[in-house]
Amino acid sequence: MKTTAFAADPQIQKHRWWILVAVCLFTFMSTLDGSIVNIALPVMSKDLNIPMNQAEWVVSIYLIVICALLLLFGKLGDIYGKIRVFKLGSILFILGSLLSGFNSGLGVLLAARSVQAIGAAMTMSTNNGIITEVFPFKERGRALGMIGSFVALGSIAGPGIGGLILAHLSWGYIFWINVPVGILAMILGAVILPKDITTTQQPLDKAGAGLFAVLIVALFAGIFIGQEIGFTQPTILGLFAVALVTLVIFIRVELHHDNPLLALQLFKNAQFSISILCALLIFIANFFFNVIAPFYLENARGLEANYAGYALMVFPIVQVVVAPIAGTISDKIGPELLTFVGLVLISISQIGYMVVGLATPLWFFLFFVGLVGFGNGIFMAPNNSIVMSSVPVKDLGVAGGINALARELGMIVGISVATTVLYSAMSRTAGYKVTSYLPAHPEIFIDGMHVAFMVSLGICLVATVITGVRLMRRSRG
């Protein structure tokens, strides 16, 4: 393995911020496409002449394919070069975006979304590793903070951007908007991205890759279909059983493989494990907000969809501003204290959501929306810095893949748990089974919302306590 470092190459250092721009553009687009489609599903359902539950697979297939392949492409990045994998992924993402915009039936659309997801997985799993290699240690937090900003913006800006596109154009443009932006980013990347110098050339763990894909597909097919037909159906129980058995086999294979897909020894590193766990928990909590806030603003408070979208944009806008600043500060004082402060602020915001009601001034609600964006901005960049700085260079691709996987898993688990808790709490209050918003009884929704955010607060507190204990041990040591 060559040991020449990008951080020591003056030519690469001259272009390092442009490299960050190219990487951030694809990071933004690939995360945006996980959330932008939701708002277009009713229109797509009508245009494609399919029921809503089938239309929802346009979102589900994208998330499943990304999760199934993140570790594989992270490992391939370590073996053959992260920049090579990133460039190929950008081409596939643009191609998938182009094909997804054509109204050629559900089958073609799902196939195109799968191509798009493969490209997204290739760029998501390698972006943090590329930036960690390119930027010197003293600027790494700031650079990773910028990536975190674009992840946040992409994850939550979907409904707002999607709504603006649908107001003037057909649903195909939700995907086609990626094509010109992607081509510009690809040209920029072709000019300024260097050739890979850190490769391991180890054999690929094909058995591990196959088992992990089966595990993810079985688990998430069970979750998504179970939400439609009930989690006690034999089919769903069978899918969960397959996922459990596959998980056991996967762990055994990885423990005995010389070059495993998932280097389980990375989790012996407490810094790495705690940071990944906290990232997972916070993304779960964030998607409680993503699911519930539109109901609160549009249904319970009667805001127009575009105004609700503007209100929800407070979260990513604040995070985008704060994250690079937090990253810069973490480069100077270290990341541990900042991650703890960020988690405390996120936890306080959940308490705020638990006390809002039908008559609460909107500015009060928006204050806590801004506070959660502020907390996330302070937490994410230093946390990413801890993850990527706690592993050897040869494992940066896998570490980046695991980090991205925590984000995508958090998204799926957050959406699933939030809807389950919300409707269960509403059903308990109503005295009968509730599976949607009840226009005549907004107070039932408010009760369910309070319970859901109580659960979300509990999730945040677990992350806060774990990080607080780490900080105390570090200060004593």
Coordinates of C-alpha atoms in Angstrom, one line a residue:
M1 CA 0.0 0.0 0.0
K2 CA 1.3 3.4 -1.0
T3 CA 1.6 5.8 1.9
T4 CA 1.9 9.2 0.1
A5 CA -0.7 11.5 1.7
F6 CA -3.1 13.8 -0.2
A7 CA -2.7 16.2 2.8
A8 CA 1.0 16.6 1.9
D9 CA 0.5 17.2 -1.8
P10 CA 0.6 21.0 -2.5
Q11 CA -1.3 20.6 -5.8
I12 CA -4.2 18.8 -4.2
Q13 CA -4.2 21.2 -1.2
K14 CA -4.6 24.1 -3.6
H15 CA -7.9 22.5 -4.9
R16 CA -9.1 20.9 -1.6
W17 CA -12.2 23.3 -1.2
W18 CA -13.3 22.6 -4.8
I19 CA -12.9 18.9 -4.1
L20 CA -15.2 19.4 -1.1
V21 CA -17.8 21.3 -3.3
A22 CA -17.9 18.4 -5.8
V23 CA -18.3 15.8 -3.0
C24 CA -21.0 17.9 -1.2
L25 CA -23.1 18.4 -4.3
F26 CA -23.5 14.6 -4.7
T27 CA -24.0 14.2 -1.0
F28 CA -26.8 16.7 -1.1
M29 CA -28.5 15.2 -4.1
S30 CA -28.3 11.6 -2.9
T31 CA -29.7 12.4 0.5
L32 CA -32.4 14.7 -1.0
D33 CA -33.7 11.9 -3.2
G34 CA -34.5 9.9 -0.1
S35 CA -37.0 12.6 1.1
I36 CA -38.1 14.6 -2.0
V37 CA -40.2 11.9 -3.5
N38 CA -42.7 11.6 -0.5
I39 CA -44.5 14.8 -1.4
A40 CA -45.0 13.7 -5.1
L41 CA -46.4 10.2 -4.2
P42 CA -50.1 11.2 -4.5
V43 CA -49.4 12.7 -8.0
M44 CA -47.3 9.7 -9.1
S45 CA -50.0 7.3 -7.8
K46 CA -52.6 9.1 -10.0
D47 CA -50.3 9.4 -13.1
L48 CA -49.1 5.8 -13.0
N49 CA -52.6 4.5 -12.1
I50 CA -51.4 2.6 -9.1
P51 CA -52.6 2.5 -5.5
M52 CA -50.8 4.6 -2.9
N53 CA -49.2 1.6 -1.1
Q54 CA -47.5 0.6 -4.4
A55 CA -46.4 4.2 -5.0
E56 CA -44.6 4.2 -1.6
W57 CA -42.2 1.5 -2.9
V58 CA -40.6 4.3 -5.1
V59 CA -39.3 5.7 -1.7
S60 CA -38.8 2.3 0.0
I61 CA -36.7 0.6 -2.8
Y62 CA -34.3 3.6 -2.8
L63 CA -33.7 3.3 0.9
I64 CA -33.4 -0.5 0.9
V65 CA -30.9 -0.7 -2.0
I66 CA -28.7 2.1 -0.4
C67 CA -28.6 0.3 3.0
A68 CA -27.9 -3.1 1.4
L69 CA -24.9 -1.7 -0.5
L70 CA -23.3 0.9 1.7
L71 CA -20.8 -1.4 3.4
L72 CA -20.0 -3.2 0.1
F73 CA -19.1 0.1 -1.6
G74 CA -17.2 1.3 1.5
K75 CA -15.1 -1.8 1.3
L76 CA -14.6 -1.6 -2.5
G77 CA -13.5 2.0 -1.9
D78 CA -10.8 0.8 0.5
I79 CA -9.8 -2.0 -1.9
Y80 CA -9.8 -0.2 -5.3
G81 CA -9.8 3.5 -4.4
K82 CA -12.5 5.7 -2.9
I83 CA -12.3 8.3 -5.6
R84 CA -12.8 5.7 -8.3
V85 CA -15.9 4.3 -6.6
F86 CA -17.2 7.9 -6.1
K87 CA -16.8 8.8 -9.7
L88 CA -18.5 5.7 -11.0
G89 CA -21.3 6.2 -8.5
S90 CA -21.8 9.8 -9.7
I91 CA -22.4 8.5 -13.3
L92 CA -24.9 5.8 -12.1
F93 CA -26.7 8.3 -10.0
I94 CA -27.2 10.8 -12.9
L95 CA -28.2 7.9 -15.2
G96 CA -30.8 6.6 -12.6
S97 CA -32.1 10.2 -12.1
L98 CA -32.6 10.6 -15.9
L99 CA -34.4 7.3 -16.3
S100 CA -36.6 7.8 -13.1
G101 CA -38.2 10.9 -14.6
F102 CA -39.9 9.1 -17.5
N103 CA -43.5 8.0 -17.0
S104 CA -42.9 4.4 -18.3
G105 CA -44.8 2.4 -15.6
L106 CA -44.0 1.3 -12.0
G107 CA -41.6 -1.5 -13.0
V108 CA -39.3 0.8 -15.0
L109 CA -39.5 3.5 -12.3
L110 CA -38.4 1.0 -9.6
A111 CA -35.6 -0.3 -11.7
A112 CA -34.4 3.3 -12.4
R113 CA -34.6 4.1 -8.7
S114 CA -32.5 1.1 -8.0
V115 CA -29.8 2.3 -10.4
Q116 CA -30.0 5.7 -8.8
A117 CA -29.7 4.1 -5.3
I118 CA -26.6 2.1 -6.4
G119 CA -25.0 5.4 -7.5
A120 CA -26.1 7.1 -4.2
A121 CA -24.6 4.3 -2.1
M122 CA -21.3 4.5 -4.0
T123 CA -21.0 8.3 -3.3
M124 CA -22.4 8.2 0.3
S125 CA -20.0 5.5 1.4
T126 CA -16.9 7.2 0.1
N127 CA -17.5 10.9 0.6
N128 CA -16.3 11.1 4.3
G129 CA -13.3 9.0 3.5
I130 CA -12.2 11.2 0.6
I131 CA -12.5 14.3 2.7
T132 CA -10.7 12.8 5.6
E133 CA -7.8 11.9 3.3
V134 CA -7.7 15.2 1.4
F135 CA -7.9 17.6 4.3
P136 CA -5.2 18.1 6.9
F137 CA -6.2 17.2 10.5
K138 CA -6.5 20.9 11.6
E139 CA -9.2 21.5 9.0
R140 CA -10.9 18.1 9.0
G141 CA -13.7 19.0 11.4
R142 CA -14.7 22.0 9.4
A143 CA -14.7 20.0 6.1
L144 CA -16.7 17.1 7.6
G145 CA -19.0 19.8 9.1
M146 CA -19.8 21.0 5.5
I147 CA -20.6 17.4 4.5
G148 CA -22.9 17.1 7.5
S149 CA -24.6 20.4 6.5
F150 CA -25.4 19.1 3.1
V151 CA -26.6 15.7 4.5
A152 CA -29.0 17.6 6.8
L153 CA -30.1 19.9 4.1
G154 CA -30.8 17.0 1.7
S155 CA -32.5 14.9 4.4
I156 CA -35.1 17.5 5.4
A157 CA -35.3 20.0 2.5
G158 CA -37.0 17.4 0.2
P159 CA -40.6 18.4 0.9
G160 CA -40.0 22.1 0.5
I161 CA -38.0 21.7 -2.8
G162 CA -40.4 19.0 -4.1
G163 CA -43.4 21.2 -3.4
L164 CA -41.8 24.1 -5.3
I165 CA -41.1 21.8 -8.3
L166 CA -44.6 20.3 -8.3
A167 CA -46.2 23.7 -8.2
H168 CA -44.8 24.5 -11.7
L169 CA -43.7 21.2 -13.3
S170 CA -44.5 17.5 -13.7
W171 CA -43.2 15.0 -11.1
G172 CA -40.4 13.8 -13.5
Y173 CA -38.5 17.0 -12.8
I174 CA -38.0 15.9 -9.2
F175 CA -35.5 13.5 -10.6
W176 CA -34.4 15.4 -13.7
I177 CA -33.2 18.4 -11.6
N178 CA -30.3 16.1 -10.5
V179 CA -29.1 15.7 -14.1
P180 CA -27.6 19.2 -14.9
V181 CA -26.4 19.7 -11.3
G182 CA -24.8 16.2 -11.4
I183 CA -23.1 16.8 -14.7
L184 CA -21.6 20.0 -13.5
A185 CA -20.4 18.3 -10.3
M186 CA -19.0 15.4 -12.4
I187 CA -17.1 17.7 -14.7
L188 CA -15.7 19.6 -11.6
G189 CA -14.7 16.2 -10.1
A190 CA -13.1 15.0 -13.3
V191 CA -10.9 18.1 -13.3
I192 CA -9.9 18.4 -9.6
L193 CA -10.3 15.0 -8.0
P194 CA -6.9 13.3 -7.7
K195 CA -6.1 9.7 -8.5
D196 CA -6.4 7.2 -5.6
I197 CA -3.2 6.5 -3.8
T198 CA -4.6 4.6 -0.8
T199 CA -5.7 1.1 -1.9
T200 CA -5.5 -2.2 -0.1
Q201 CA -6.0 -4.6 -3.1
Q202 CA -7.4 -7.2 -0.6
P203 CA -9.8 -9.9 -1.8
L204 CA -13.5 -8.9 -1.4
D205 CA -15.6 -10.7 1.2
K206 CA -18.3 -11.8 -1.2
A207 CA -20.1 -14.1 1.3
G208 CA -20.3 -11.2 3.8
A209 CA -21.6 -8.8 1.1
G210 CA -24.3 -11.3 0.0
L211 CA -25.5 -12.1 3.6
F212 CA -25.6 -8.4 4.5
A213 CA -27.8 -7.6 1.4
V214 CA -30.2 -10.5 2.3
L215 CA -30.3 -9.2 5.9
I216 CA -31.2 -5.6 5.0
V217 CA -33.7 -6.6 2.3
A218 CA -35.5 -9.1 4.6
L219 CA -35.5 -6.7 7.5
F220 CA -36.8 -3.6 5.7
A221 CA -39.2 -5.5 3.5
G222 CA -40.7 -6.8 6.7
I223 CA -40.9 -3.3 8.2
F224 CA -42.4 -1.6 5.2
I225 CA -44.9 -4.4 4.3
G226 CA -45.6 -5.0 8.0
Q227 CA -46.8 -1.4 8.3
E228 CA -49.4 -2.1 5.6
I229 CA -50.7 -5.5 6.6
G230 CA -49.7 -5.8 10.3
F231 CA -46.6 -7.2 11.9
T232 CA -48.2 -10.4 13.1
Q233 CA -48.8 -11.8 9.6
P234 CA -46.9 -15.1 8.9
T235 CA -45.2 -13.5 5.9
I236 CA -43.8 -10.6 8.0
L237 CA -42.8 -13.0 10.8
G238 CA -41.0 -15.1 8.2
L239 CA -39.1 -12.1 6.8
F240 CA -38.0 -11.1 10.3
A241 CA -36.9 -14.7 11.0
V242 CA -34.8 -14.7 7.8
A243 CA -33.2 -11.4 8.9
L244 CA -32.4 -12.8 12.3
V245 CA -30.9 -16.0 11.1
T246 CA -28.9 -14.1 8.4
L247 CA -27.6 -11.7 11.0
V248 CA -26.2 -14.6 13.1
I249 CA -24.6 -16.2 10.1
F250 CA -23.2 -12.9 8.9
I251 CA -21.5 -12.2 12.3
R252 CA -20.0 -15.7 12.3
V253 CA -18.7 -15.3 8.8
E254 CA -17.2 -11.8 9.5
L255 CA -15.5 -13.0 12.7
H256 CA -13.7 -15.8 10.8
H257 CA -12.9 -14.0 7.6
D258 CA -9.3 -12.6 7.0
N259 CA -10.6 -9.5 5.2
P260 CA -14.3 -9.1 6.3
L261 CA -16.8 -6.8 4.7
L262 CA -17.5 -5.3 8.2
A263 CA -14.4 -5.1 10.3
L264 CA -16.0 -5.9 13.6
Q265 CA -12.8 -5.0 15.5
L266 CA -13.5 -1.3 14.7
F267 CA -16.3 -1.6 17.3
K268 CA -13.7 -2.4 20.0
N269 CA -12.7 1.2 19.6
A270 CA -15.0 3.0 22.1
Q271 CA -14.7 6.4 20.4
F272 CA -15.9 4.9 17.1
S273 CA -18.7 2.7 18.6
I274 CA -20.1 5.5 20.8
S275 CA -20.1 8.0 18.0
I276 CA -21.8 5.6 15.6
L277 CA -24.5 4.7 18.2
C278 CA -25.2 8.3 19.0
A279 CA -25.4 9.2 15.3
L280 CA -28.0 6.4 14.8
L281 CA -30.0 7.5 17.8
I282 CA -30.1 11.2 16.8
F283 CA -31.2 10.4 13.2
I284 CA -34.0 8.2 14.6
A285 CA -35.1 11.2 16.8
N286 CA -34.8 13.6 13.8
F287 CA -37.2 11.5 11.8
F288 CA -39.7 11.6 14.6
F289 CA -39.8 15.3 13.9
N290 CA -39.9 14.8 10.1
V291 CA -42.9 12.5 10.3
I292 CA -44.9 14.5 12.9
A293 CA -44.2 18.2 12.3
P294 CA -46.0 18.4 8.9
F295 CA -49.2 16.9 10.5
Y296 CA -48.9 19.4 13.3
L297 CA -48.5 22.4 11.1
E298 CA -50.8 21.5 8.2
N299 CA -53.5 19.5 9.8
A300 CA -53.7 20.6 13.4
R301 CA -52.7 24.3 12.9
G302 CA -54.2 24.7 9.3
L303 CA -51.1 26.1 7.6
E304 CA -50.9 26.0 3.8
A305 CA -48.4 23.3 2.6
N306 CA -46.0 25.9 1.3
Y307 CA -45.9 27.9 4.6
A308 CA -45.5 24.6 6.5
G309 CA -42.5 23.8 4.2
Y310 CA -41.0 27.2 4.9
A311 CA -41.4 26.7 8.6
L312 CA -39.7 23.3 8.5
M313 CA -36.8 24.7 6.5
V314 CA -35.7 26.5 9.7
F315 CA -34.2 23.2 10.9
P316 CA -31.8 22.6 8.0
I317 CA -31.0 26.3 7.4
V318 CA -29.8 26.7 11.0
Q319 CA -27.9 23.4 10.9
V320 CA -26.2 24.4 7.6
V321 CA -25.0 27.7 9.1
V322 CA -23.9 26.2 12.4
A323 CA -22.2 22.9 11.3
P324 CA -19.1 24.4 9.6
I325 CA -18.6 26.8 12.5
A326 CA -18.9 23.9 15.0
G327 CA -16.5 21.9 12.8
T328 CA -14.0 24.7 12.9
I329 CA -14.3 25.1 16.7
S330 CA -13.8 21.3 17.1
D331 CA -10.6 21.5 15.1
K332 CA -9.3 23.9 17.8
I333 CA -10.7 22.5 21.1
G334 CA -11.5 18.9 20.3
P335 CA -14.9 17.3 19.4
E336 CA -16.1 15.6 22.6
L337 CA -17.4 18.7 24.5
L338 CA -19.2 20.0 21.4
T339 CA -21.0 16.6 20.7
F340 CA -22.3 16.7 24.3
V341 CA -23.5 20.3 24.1
G342 CA -25.3 19.5 20.8
L343 CA -27.0 16.5 22.3
V344 CA -28.2 18.5 25.3
L345 CA -29.7 21.1 23.0
I346 CA -31.5 18.4 20.9
S347 CA -32.9 16.9 24.1
I348 CA -34.2 20.3 25.2
S349 CA -35.9 20.8 21.8
Q350 CA -37.8 17.5 22.3
I351 CA -39.2 18.8 25.6
G352 CA -40.4 21.9 23.7
Y353 CA -42.3 19.7 21.2
M354 CA -43.9 17.9 24.2
V355 CA -45.5 21.1 25.5
V356 CA -46.8 22.7 22.3
G357 CA -50.6 22.4 21.6
L358 CA -53.3 23.8 19.3
A359 CA -53.1 27.3 20.8
T360 CA -49.3 27.6 21.2
P361 CA -47.9 30.6 19.3
L362 CA -46.1 29.5 16.2
W363 CA -43.0 31.4 17.1
F364 CA -42.6 29.2 20.2
F365 CA -42.8 26.1 18.1
L366 CA -40.3 27.5 15.5
F367 CA -37.9 28.4 18.3
F368 CA -37.6 24.7 19.1
V369 CA -37.3 23.8 15.4
G370 CA -34.4 26.2 15.2
L371 CA -33.0 24.9 18.5
V372 CA -32.9 21.3 17.1
G373 CA -31.2 22.6 14.0
F374 CA -28.6 24.4 16.2
G375 CA -28.1 21.2 18.3
N376 CA -27.7 19.0 15.3
G377 CA -25.2 21.5 13.7
I378 CA -23.1 21.5 16.9
F379 CA -23.3 17.6 17.2
M380 CA -22.9 16.2 13.7
A381 CA -19.6 17.7 12.5
P382 CA -17.6 16.9 15.6
N383 CA -19.2 13.4 15.8
N384 CA -18.3 12.7 12.2
S385 CA -14.7 13.9 12.9
I386 CA -14.5 11.4 15.9
V387 CA -15.7 8.5 13.7
M388 CA -13.4 9.2 10.8
S389 CA -10.3 10.1 12.9
S390 CA -10.5 7.0 15.1
V391 CA -9.8 4.5 12.4
P392 CA -6.7 3.7 10.3
V393 CA -6.5 5.1 6.8
K394 CA -7.0 1.6 5.3
D395 CA -10.4 1.4 6.9
L396 CA -11.7 4.9 6.0
G397 CA -14.1 3.5 3.3
V398 CA -15.7 1.0 5.7
A399 CA -15.9 3.7 8.5
G400 CA -17.6 6.1 6.0
G401 CA -20.0 3.3 4.9
I402 CA -20.9 2.5 8.5
N403 CA -21.4 6.2 9.3
A404 CA -23.7 6.6 6.3
L405 CA -25.5 3.3 7.2
A406 CA -26.2 4.7 10.7
R407 CA -27.9 7.7 9.0
E408 CA -30.0 5.6 6.6
L409 CA -31.0 3.1 9.3
G410 CA -31.9 6.0 11.5
M411 CA -34.1 7.4 8.8
I412 CA -36.0 4.1 8.3
V413 CA -36.2 3.2 11.9
G414 CA -37.3 6.7 12.9
I415 CA -40.1 6.9 10.3
S416 CA -41.3 3.4 11.3
V417 CA -41.2 3.8 15.0
A418 CA -42.6 7.4 14.9
T419 CA -45.7 6.4 12.9
T420 CA -46.2 3.3 15.1
V421 CA -45.9 5.2 18.4
L422 CA -48.1 8.1 17.1
Y423 CA -51.0 6.0 15.9
S424 CA -50.8 3.6 18.9
A425 CA -51.0 6.6 21.3
M426 CA -53.9 8.1 19.2
S427 CA -55.7 4.8 19.2
R428 CA -55.4 4.6 23.0
T429 CA -56.8 8.1 23.5
A430 CA -59.6 7.6 21.0
G431 CA -60.6 4.1 22.3
Y432 CA -60.5 2.6 18.8
K433 CA -57.8 1.8 16.1
V434 CA -56.5 5.0 14.4
T435 CA -54.3 4.8 11.3
S436 CA -54.5 8.4 10.0
Y437 CA -55.1 12.0 11.1
L438 CA -58.6 12.6 12.5
P439 CA -59.7 16.0 11.2
A440 CA -62.6 16.3 13.7
H441 CA -60.4 15.5 16.7
P442 CA -57.1 17.4 16.5
E443 CA -56.8 17.0 20.3
I444 CA -56.3 13.3 19.8
F445 CA -53.4 14.0 17.4
I446 CA -51.8 16.4 20.0
D447 CA -52.0 13.6 22.7
G448 CA -50.3 11.2 20.3
M449 CA -47.7 13.8 19.3
H450 CA -46.8 14.4 22.9
V451 CA -46.3 10.6 23.5
A452 CA -44.2 10.3 20.4
F453 CA -41.9 13.1 21.4
M454 CA -41.6 11.7 24.9
V455 CA -40.2 8.5 23.2
S456 CA -38.0 10.7 21.1
L457 CA -36.7 12.5 24.2
G458 CA -35.8 9.2 25.8
I459 CA -33.8 8.3 22.7
C460 CA -32.0 11.6 22.8
L461 CA -31.3 11.2 26.5
V462 CA -29.6 7.8 26.0
A463 CA -27.2 9.4 23.5
T464 CA -26.6 12.4 25.8
V465 CA -25.8 10.3 28.8
I466 CA -23.5 8.0 26.9
T467 CA -21.6 11.0 25.5
G468 CA -21.6 12.7 28.9
V469 CA -20.0 9.7 30.5
R470 CA -17.3 9.6 27.7
L471 CA -16.6 13.3 28.3
M472 CA -16.2 12.8 32.1
R473 CA -13.9 9.9 31.6
R474 CA -11.8 11.8 29.2
S475 CA -11.6 14.9 31.4
R476 CA -10.5 12.7 34.4
G477 CA -7.9 10.9 32.2

